[in-house]
Structures are given as C-alpha cells and as structure tokens.
Backbone as a printed PyTorch tensor [residue, N CA C, xyz], in Angstrom:
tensor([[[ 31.6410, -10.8220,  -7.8270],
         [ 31.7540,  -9.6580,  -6.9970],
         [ 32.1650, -10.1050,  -5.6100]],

        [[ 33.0310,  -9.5140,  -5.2240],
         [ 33.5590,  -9.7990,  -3.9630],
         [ 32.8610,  -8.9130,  -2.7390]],

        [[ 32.2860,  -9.7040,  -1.6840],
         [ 31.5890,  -8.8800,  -0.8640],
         [ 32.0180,  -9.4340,   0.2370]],

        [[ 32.0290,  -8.5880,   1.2490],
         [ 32.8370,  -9.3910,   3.0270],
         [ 31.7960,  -7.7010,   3.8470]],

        [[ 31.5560,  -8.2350,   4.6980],
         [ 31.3260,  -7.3520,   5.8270],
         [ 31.6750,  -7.7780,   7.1460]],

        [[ 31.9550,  -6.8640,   8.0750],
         [ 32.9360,  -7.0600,   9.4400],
         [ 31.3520,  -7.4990,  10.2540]],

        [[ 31.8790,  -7.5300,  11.2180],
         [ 31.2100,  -7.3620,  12.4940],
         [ 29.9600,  -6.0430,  12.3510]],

        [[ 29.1500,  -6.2940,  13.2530],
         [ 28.6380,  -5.0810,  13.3600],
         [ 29.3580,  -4.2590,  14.8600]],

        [[ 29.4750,  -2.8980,  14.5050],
         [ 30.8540,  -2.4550,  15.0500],
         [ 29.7970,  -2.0690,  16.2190]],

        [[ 28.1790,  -1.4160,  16.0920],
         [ 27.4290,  -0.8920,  17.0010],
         [ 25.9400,  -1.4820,  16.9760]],

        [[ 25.2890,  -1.7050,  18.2670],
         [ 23.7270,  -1.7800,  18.3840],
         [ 23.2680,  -0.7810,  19.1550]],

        [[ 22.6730,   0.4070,  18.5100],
         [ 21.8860,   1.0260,  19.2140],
         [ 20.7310,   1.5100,  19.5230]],

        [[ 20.0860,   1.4230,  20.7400],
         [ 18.6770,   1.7700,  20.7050],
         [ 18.4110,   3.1090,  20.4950]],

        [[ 16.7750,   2.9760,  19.9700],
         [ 16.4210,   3.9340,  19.1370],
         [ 15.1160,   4.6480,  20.0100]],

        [[ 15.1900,   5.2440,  21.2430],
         [ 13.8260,   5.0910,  22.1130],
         [ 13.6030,   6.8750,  22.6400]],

        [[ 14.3890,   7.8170,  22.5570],
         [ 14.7220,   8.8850,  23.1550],
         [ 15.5310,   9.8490,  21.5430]],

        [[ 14.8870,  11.4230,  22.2830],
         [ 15.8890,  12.3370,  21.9200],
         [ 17.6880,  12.4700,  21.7790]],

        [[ 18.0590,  11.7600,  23.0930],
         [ 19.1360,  11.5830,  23.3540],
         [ 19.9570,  10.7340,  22.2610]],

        [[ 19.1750,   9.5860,  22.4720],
         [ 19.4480,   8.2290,  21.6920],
         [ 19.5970,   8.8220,  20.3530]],

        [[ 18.7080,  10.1640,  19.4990],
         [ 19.2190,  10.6310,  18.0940],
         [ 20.7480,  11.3070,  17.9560]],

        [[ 21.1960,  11.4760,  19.1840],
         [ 21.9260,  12.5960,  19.3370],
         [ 23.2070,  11.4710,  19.1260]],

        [[ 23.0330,  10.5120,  20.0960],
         [ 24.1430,   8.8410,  20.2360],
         [ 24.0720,   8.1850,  18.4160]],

        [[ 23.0350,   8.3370,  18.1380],
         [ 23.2830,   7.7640,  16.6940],
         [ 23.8460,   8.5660,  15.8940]],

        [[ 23.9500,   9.9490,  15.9250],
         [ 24.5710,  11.3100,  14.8380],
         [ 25.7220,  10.6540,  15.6140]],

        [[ 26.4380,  10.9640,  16.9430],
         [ 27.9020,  11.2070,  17.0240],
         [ 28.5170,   9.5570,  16.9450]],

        [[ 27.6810,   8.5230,  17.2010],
         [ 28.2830,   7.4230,  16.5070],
         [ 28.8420,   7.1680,  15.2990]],

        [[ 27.9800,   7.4850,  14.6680],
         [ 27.7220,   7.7820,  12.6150],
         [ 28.9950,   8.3210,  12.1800]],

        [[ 29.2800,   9.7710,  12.8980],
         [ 29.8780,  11.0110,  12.8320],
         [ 31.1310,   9.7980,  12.8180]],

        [[ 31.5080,   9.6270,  13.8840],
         [ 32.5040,   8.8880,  14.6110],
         [ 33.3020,   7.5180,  13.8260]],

        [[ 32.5400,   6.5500,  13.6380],
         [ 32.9000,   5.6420,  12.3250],
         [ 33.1860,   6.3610,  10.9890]],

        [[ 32.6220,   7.1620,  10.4160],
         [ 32.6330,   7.8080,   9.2520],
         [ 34.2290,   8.4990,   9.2090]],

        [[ 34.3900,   9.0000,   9.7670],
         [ 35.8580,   9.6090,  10.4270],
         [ 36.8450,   9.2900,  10.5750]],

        [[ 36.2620,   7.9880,  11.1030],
         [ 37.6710,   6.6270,  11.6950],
         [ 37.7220,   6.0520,  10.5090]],

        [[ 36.8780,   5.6700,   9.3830],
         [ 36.9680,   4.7710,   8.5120],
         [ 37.7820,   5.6690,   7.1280]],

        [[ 37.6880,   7.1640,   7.2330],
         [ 38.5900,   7.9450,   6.4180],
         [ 37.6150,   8.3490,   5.0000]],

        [[ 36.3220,   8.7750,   5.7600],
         [ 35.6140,   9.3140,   4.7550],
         [ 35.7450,  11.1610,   4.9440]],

        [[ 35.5000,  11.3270,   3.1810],
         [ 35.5120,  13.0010,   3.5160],
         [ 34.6260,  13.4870,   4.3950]],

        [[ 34.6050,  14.9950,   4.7380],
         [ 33.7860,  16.0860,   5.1610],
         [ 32.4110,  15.5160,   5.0210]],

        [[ 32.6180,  16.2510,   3.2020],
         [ 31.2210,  16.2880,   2.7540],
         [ 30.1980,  15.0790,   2.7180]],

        [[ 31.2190,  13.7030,   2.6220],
         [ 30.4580,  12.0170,   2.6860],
         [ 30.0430,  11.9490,   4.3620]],

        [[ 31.0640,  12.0480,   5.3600],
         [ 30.6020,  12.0560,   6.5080],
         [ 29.1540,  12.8860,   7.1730]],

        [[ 28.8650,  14.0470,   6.2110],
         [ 28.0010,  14.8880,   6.8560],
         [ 26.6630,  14.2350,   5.9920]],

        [[ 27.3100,  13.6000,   5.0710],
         [ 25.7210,  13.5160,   4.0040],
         [ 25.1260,  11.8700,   5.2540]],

        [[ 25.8970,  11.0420,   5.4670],
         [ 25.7090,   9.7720,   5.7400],
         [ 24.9170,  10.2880,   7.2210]],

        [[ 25.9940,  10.9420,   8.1660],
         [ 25.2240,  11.5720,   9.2790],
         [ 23.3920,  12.0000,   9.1400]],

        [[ 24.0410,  12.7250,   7.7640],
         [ 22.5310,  13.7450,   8.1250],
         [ 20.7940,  12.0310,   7.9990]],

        [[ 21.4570,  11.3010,   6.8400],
         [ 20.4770,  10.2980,   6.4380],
         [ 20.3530,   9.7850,   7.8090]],

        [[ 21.8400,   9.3440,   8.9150],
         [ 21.4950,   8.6610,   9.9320],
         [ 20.0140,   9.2970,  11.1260]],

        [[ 20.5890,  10.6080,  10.8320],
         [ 19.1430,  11.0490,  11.6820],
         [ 18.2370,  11.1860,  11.3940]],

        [[ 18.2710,  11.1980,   9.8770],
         [ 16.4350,  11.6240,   9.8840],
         [ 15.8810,   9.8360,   9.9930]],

        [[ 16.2620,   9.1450,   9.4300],
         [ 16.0960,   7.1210,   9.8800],
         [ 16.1790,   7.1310,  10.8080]],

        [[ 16.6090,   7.4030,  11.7880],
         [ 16.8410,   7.4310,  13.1970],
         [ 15.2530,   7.8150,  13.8950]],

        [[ 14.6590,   9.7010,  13.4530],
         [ 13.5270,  10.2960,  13.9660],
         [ 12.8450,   9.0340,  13.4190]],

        [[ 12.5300,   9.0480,  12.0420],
         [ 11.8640,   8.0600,  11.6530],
         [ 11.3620,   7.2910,  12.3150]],

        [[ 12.1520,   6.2460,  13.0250],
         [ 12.1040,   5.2410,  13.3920],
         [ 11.5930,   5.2930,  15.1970]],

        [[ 12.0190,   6.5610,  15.7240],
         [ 11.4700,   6.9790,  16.8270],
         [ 10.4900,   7.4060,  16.9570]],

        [[ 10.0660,   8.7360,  15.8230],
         [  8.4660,   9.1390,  15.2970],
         [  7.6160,   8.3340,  15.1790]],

        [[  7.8540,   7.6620,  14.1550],
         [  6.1800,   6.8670,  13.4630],
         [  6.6650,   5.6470,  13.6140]],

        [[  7.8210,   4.9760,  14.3330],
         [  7.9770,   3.7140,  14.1190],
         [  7.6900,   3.0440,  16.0300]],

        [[  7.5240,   3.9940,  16.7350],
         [  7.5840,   3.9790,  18.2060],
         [  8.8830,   3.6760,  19.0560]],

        [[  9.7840,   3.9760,  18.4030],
         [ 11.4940,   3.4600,  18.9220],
         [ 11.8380,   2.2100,  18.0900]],

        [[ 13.0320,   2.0610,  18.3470],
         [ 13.7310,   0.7440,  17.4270],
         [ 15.3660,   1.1370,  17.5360]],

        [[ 15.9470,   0.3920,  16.7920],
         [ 17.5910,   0.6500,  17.0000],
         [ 18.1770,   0.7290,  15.3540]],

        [[ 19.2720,   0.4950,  15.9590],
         [ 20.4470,   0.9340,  14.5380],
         [ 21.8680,   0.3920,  14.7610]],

        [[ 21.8940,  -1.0340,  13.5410],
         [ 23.0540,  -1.1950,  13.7850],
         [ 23.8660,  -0.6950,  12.7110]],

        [[ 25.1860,  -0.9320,  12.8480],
         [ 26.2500,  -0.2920,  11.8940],
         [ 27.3380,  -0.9780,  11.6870]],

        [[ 27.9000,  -1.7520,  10.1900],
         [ 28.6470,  -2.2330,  10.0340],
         [ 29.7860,  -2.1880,   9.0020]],

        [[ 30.7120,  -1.7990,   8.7700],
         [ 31.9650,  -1.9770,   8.4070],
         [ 31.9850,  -2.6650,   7.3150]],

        [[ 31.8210,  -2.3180,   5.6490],
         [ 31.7510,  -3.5600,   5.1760],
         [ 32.9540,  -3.1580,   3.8310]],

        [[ 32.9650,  -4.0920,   3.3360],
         [ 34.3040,  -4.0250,   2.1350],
         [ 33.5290,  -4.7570,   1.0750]],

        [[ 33.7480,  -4.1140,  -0.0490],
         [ 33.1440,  -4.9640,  -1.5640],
         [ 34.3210,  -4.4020,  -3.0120]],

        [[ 34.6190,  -5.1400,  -3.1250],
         [ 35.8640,  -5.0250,  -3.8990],
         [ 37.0310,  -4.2990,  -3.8590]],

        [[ 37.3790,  -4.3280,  -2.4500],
         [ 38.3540,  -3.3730,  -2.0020],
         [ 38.5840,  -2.2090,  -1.3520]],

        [[ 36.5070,  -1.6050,  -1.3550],
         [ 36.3340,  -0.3140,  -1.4700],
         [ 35.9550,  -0.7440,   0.3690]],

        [[ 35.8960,   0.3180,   0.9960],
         [ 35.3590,   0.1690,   2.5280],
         [ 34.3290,   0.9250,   2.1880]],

        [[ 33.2490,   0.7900,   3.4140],
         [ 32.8400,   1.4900,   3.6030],
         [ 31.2220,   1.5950,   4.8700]],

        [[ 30.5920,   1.6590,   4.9320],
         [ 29.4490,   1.7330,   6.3050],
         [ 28.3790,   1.2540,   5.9250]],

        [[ 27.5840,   0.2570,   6.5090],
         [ 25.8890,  -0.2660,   6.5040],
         [ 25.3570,   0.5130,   7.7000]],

        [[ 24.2650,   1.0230,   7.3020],
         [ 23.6700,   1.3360,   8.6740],
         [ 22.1490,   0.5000,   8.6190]],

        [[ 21.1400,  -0.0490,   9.7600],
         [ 20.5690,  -0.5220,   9.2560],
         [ 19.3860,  -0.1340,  10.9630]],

        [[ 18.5320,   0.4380,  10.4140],
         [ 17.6020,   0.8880,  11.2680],
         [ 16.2810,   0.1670,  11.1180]],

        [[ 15.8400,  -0.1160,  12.2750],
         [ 14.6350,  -1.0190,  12.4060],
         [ 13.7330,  -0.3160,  13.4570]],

        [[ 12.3670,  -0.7590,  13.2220],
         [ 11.2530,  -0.6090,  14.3600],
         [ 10.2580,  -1.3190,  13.9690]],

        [[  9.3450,  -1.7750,  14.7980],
         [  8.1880,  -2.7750,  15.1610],
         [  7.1200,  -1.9480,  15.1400]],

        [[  7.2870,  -0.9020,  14.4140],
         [  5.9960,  -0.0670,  14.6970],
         [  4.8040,  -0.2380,  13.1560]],

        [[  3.8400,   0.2710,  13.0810],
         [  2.4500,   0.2800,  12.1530],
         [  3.1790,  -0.0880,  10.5160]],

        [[  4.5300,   0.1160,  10.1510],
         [  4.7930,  -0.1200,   8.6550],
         [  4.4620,   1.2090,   7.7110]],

        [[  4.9700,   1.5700,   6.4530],
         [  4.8980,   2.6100,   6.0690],
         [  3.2000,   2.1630,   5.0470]],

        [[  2.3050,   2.8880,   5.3670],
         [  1.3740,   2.9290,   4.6570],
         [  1.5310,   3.2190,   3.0410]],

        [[  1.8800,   4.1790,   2.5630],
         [  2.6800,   4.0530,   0.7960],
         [  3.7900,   4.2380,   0.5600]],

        [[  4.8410,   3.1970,   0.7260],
         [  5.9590,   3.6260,   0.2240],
         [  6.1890,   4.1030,  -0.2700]],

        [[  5.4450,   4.2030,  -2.1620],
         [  5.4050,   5.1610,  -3.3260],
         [  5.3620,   6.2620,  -2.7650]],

        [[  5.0520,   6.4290,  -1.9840],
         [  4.3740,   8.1550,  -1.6160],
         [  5.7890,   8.7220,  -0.6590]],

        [[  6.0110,   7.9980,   0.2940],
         [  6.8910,   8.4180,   1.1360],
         [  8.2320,   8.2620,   0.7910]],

        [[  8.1810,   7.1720,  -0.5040],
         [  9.7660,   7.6930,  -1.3320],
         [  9.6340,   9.0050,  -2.1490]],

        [[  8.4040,   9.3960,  -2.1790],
         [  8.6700,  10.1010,  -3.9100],
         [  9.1480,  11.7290,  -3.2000]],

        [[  9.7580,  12.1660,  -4.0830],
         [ 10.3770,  13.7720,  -3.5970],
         [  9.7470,  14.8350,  -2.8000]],

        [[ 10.0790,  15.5420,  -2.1350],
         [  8.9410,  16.5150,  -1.4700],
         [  8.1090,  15.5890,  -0.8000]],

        [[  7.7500,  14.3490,  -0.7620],
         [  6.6420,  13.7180,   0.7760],
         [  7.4430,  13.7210,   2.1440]],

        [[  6.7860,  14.8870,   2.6490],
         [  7.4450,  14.6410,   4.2620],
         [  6.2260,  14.5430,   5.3770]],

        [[  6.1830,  14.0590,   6.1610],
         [  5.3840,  14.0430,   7.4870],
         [  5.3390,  15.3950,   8.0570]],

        [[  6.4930,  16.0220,   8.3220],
         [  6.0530,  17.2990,   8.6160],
         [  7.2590,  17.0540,  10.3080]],

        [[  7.9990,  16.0120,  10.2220],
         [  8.5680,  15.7430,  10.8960],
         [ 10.5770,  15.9350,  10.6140]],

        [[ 11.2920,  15.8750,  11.3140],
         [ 12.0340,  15.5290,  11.0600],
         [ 12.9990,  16.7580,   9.8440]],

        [[ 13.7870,  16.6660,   9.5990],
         [ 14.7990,  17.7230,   8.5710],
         [ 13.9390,  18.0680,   7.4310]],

        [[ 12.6720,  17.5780,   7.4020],
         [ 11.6800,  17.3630,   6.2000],
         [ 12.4420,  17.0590,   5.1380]],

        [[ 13.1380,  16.0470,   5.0790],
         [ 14.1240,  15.2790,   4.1960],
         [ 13.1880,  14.4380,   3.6330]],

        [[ 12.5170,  13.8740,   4.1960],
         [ 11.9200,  12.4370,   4.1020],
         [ 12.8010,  11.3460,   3.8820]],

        [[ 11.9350,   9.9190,   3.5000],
         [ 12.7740,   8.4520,   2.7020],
         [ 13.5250,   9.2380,   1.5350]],

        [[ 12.9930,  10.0810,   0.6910],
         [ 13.4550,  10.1850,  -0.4990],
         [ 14.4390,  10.7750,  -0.5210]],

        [[ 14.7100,  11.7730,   0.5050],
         [ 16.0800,  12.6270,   0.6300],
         [ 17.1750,  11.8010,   1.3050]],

        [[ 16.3470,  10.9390,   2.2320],
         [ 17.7320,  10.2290,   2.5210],
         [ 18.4420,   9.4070,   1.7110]],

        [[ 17.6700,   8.8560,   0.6670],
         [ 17.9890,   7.7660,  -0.4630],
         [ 19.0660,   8.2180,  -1.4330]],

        [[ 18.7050,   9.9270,  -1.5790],
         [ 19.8300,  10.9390,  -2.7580],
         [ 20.8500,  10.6890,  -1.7010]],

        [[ 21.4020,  11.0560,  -0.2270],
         [ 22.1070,  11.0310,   0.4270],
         [ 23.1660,   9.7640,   0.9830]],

        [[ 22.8210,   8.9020,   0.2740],
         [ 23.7410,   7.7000,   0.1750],
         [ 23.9750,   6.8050,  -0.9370]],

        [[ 25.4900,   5.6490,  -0.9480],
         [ 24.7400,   4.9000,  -2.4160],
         [ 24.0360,   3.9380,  -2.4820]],

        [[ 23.8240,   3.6200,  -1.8940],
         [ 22.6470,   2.1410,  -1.1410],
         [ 21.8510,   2.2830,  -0.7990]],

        [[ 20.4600,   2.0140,  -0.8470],
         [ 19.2570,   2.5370,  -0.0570],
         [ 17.9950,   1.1260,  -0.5810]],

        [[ 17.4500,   0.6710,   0.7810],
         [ 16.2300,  -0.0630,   0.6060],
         [ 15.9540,  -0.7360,   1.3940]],

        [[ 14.3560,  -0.1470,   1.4400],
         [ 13.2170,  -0.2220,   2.4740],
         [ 12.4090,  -1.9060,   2.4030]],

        [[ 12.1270,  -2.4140,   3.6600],
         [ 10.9500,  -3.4670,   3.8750],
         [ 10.6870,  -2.8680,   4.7610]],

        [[  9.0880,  -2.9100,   4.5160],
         [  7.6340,  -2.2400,   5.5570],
         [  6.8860,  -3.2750,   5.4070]],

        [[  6.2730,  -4.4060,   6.0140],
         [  4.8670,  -4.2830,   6.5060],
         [  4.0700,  -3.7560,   7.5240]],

        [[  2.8020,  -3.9150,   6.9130],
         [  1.8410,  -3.4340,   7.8060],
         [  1.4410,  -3.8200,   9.0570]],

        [[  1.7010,  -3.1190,  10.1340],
         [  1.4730,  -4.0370,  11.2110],
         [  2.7080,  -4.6100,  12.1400]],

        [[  3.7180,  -5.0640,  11.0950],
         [  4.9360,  -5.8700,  11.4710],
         [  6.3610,  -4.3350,  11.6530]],

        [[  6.0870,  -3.3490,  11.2250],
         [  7.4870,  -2.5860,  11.4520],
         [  8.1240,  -2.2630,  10.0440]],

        [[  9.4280,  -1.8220,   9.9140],
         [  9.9180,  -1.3770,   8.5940],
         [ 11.7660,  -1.2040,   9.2870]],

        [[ 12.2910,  -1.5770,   8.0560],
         [ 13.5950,  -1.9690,   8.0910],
         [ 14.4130,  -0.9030,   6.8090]],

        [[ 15.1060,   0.0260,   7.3170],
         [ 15.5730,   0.8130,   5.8670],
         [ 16.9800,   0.3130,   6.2430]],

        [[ 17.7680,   0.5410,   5.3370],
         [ 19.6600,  -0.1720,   5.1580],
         [ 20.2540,   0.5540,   4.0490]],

        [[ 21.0260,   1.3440,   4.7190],
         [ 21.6700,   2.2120,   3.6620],
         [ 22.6890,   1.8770,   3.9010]],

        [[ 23.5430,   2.3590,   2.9580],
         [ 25.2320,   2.0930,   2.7620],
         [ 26.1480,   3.0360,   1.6980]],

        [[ 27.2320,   3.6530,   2.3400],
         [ 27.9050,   4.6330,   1.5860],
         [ 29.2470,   4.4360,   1.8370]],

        [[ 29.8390,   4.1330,   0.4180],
         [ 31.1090,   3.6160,   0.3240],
         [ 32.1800,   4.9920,   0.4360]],

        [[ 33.2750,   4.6480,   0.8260],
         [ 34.4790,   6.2150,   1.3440],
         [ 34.9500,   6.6600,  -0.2110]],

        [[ 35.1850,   6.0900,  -1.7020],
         [ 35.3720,   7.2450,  -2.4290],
         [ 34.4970,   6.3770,  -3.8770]],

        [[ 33.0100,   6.7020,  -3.3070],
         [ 31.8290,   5.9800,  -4.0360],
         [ 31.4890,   4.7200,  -4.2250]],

        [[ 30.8170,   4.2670,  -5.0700],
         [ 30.3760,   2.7370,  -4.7270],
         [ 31.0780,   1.9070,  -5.6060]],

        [[ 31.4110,   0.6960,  -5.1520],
         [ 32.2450,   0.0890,  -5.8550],
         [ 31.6040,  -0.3640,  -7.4680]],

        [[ 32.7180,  -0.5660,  -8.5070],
         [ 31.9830,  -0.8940,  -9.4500],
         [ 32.1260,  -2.8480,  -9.7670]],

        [[ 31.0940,  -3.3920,  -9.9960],
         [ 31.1310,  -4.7600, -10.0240],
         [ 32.1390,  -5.3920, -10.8110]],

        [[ 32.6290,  -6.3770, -10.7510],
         [ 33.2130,  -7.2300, -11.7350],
         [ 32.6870,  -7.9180, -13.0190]],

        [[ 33.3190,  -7.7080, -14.1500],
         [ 32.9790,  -7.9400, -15.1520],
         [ 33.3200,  -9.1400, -14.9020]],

        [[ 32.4990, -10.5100, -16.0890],
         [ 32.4010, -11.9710, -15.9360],
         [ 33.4200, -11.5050, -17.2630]],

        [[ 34.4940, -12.6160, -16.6050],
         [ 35.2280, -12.9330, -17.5600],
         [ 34.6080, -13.4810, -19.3720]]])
C-alpha cells in the first residue's frame, strides 16, 4: 500500500469560541481547495467542530493539525485534534450511538466517526486524548492486493 502524506498544511490552537469558528473555516477552506464535494466538505467540517468543542469543552483547549495526505493516488485530509485535558473516562460509552454530553451538535465521538472514513481515538486518564480522522475526496482508497 502506498502511503505519503504532505506537510502539515495548519497548527491550530484550540483555546476560544473564536478559535472553533478558525477551525470550521480552515477545514471548510482545504476541503474546497483540495476538490472535495459539497456534501464531503460539509460532513468533514461538521466532525471538525464538534472535535474541536470537544477538545475545548472537556479537554480544557488543545489544537488541530491538518494534513494533506495521498494513499494510492487518492488525496485527501488528516485532521488530528489533541488536548492535555482529564482523558475520556469510557470510550465504549462515548463512542456508542446517542452518548452525548449534552454539549456540542450532540453528535458525539460516535457521530463524528459515521462522518468520516478514518476515525481513532487515544485517551488516557489524566494524560489528554488524541482523535485523527481522515476523509478521502471520492472515498477511501482501496488497498493493494499482494501479488
């Protein structure tokens, strides 16, 4: 399988209202430039913000980088949001459908996970939580068969 990723094209902090608003029209913005549809641009957006609150809510601020990546030809976006905050107490719980905080698009982890093709979380306790999604411009690439 052929995998290459660019640069990371953005670092942004994650500390303010504002700062959700800089991560949607960033998102928005690459997604656009890179020649994804409507409907892929709005789904990737919408995951960027609720990871974004996330990470501002219960994670106490953190950032988001975003990178450009290519895997068998296909392009397409990493986003990768971090914070240093308490860690997700049950993942099980806060992936599974319908668990929301009561925060945020009430999407939760789990809605953002339907909303891209890549998705996965590291939380510890104590140490912060790292989610990394990725959505390729006309779906996810399919691997190479071994000769």
């Amino acid at each position: 399988m052929t995998h290459s990723t660019g640069s990371v094209s953005a670092r942004l902090p994650i500390h303010s209202d504002l700062d959700l608003v800089r991560v949607r029209q960033h998102v928005r913005q690459m997604t656009a430039r890179l020649g994804f549809g409507l409907v892929e641009q709005t789904k990737l957006v919408t995951a960027a913000s609720e990871l974004a609150r996330n990470a501002l809510v219960h994670g106490g601020g953190g950032r988001m980088e975003c990178t450009e990546v290519t895997r068998g030809g296909v392009r397409g976006l990493r986003l990768v949001f971090s914070d240093e905050g308490p860690g997700i107490a049950d993942l099980d719980q806060a992936l599974s459908d319908g668990y929301t905080s009561g925060e945020g698009l009430g999407m939760g982890l789990g809605g953002s996970r339907r909303l891209v093709h890549e998705f996965s979380v590291d939380s510890r306790r104590g140490a912060g939580t790292t989610v990394t999604v990725t959505s390729w411009i006309s779906g996810p690439p399919h691997p190479r068969e071994a000769p």
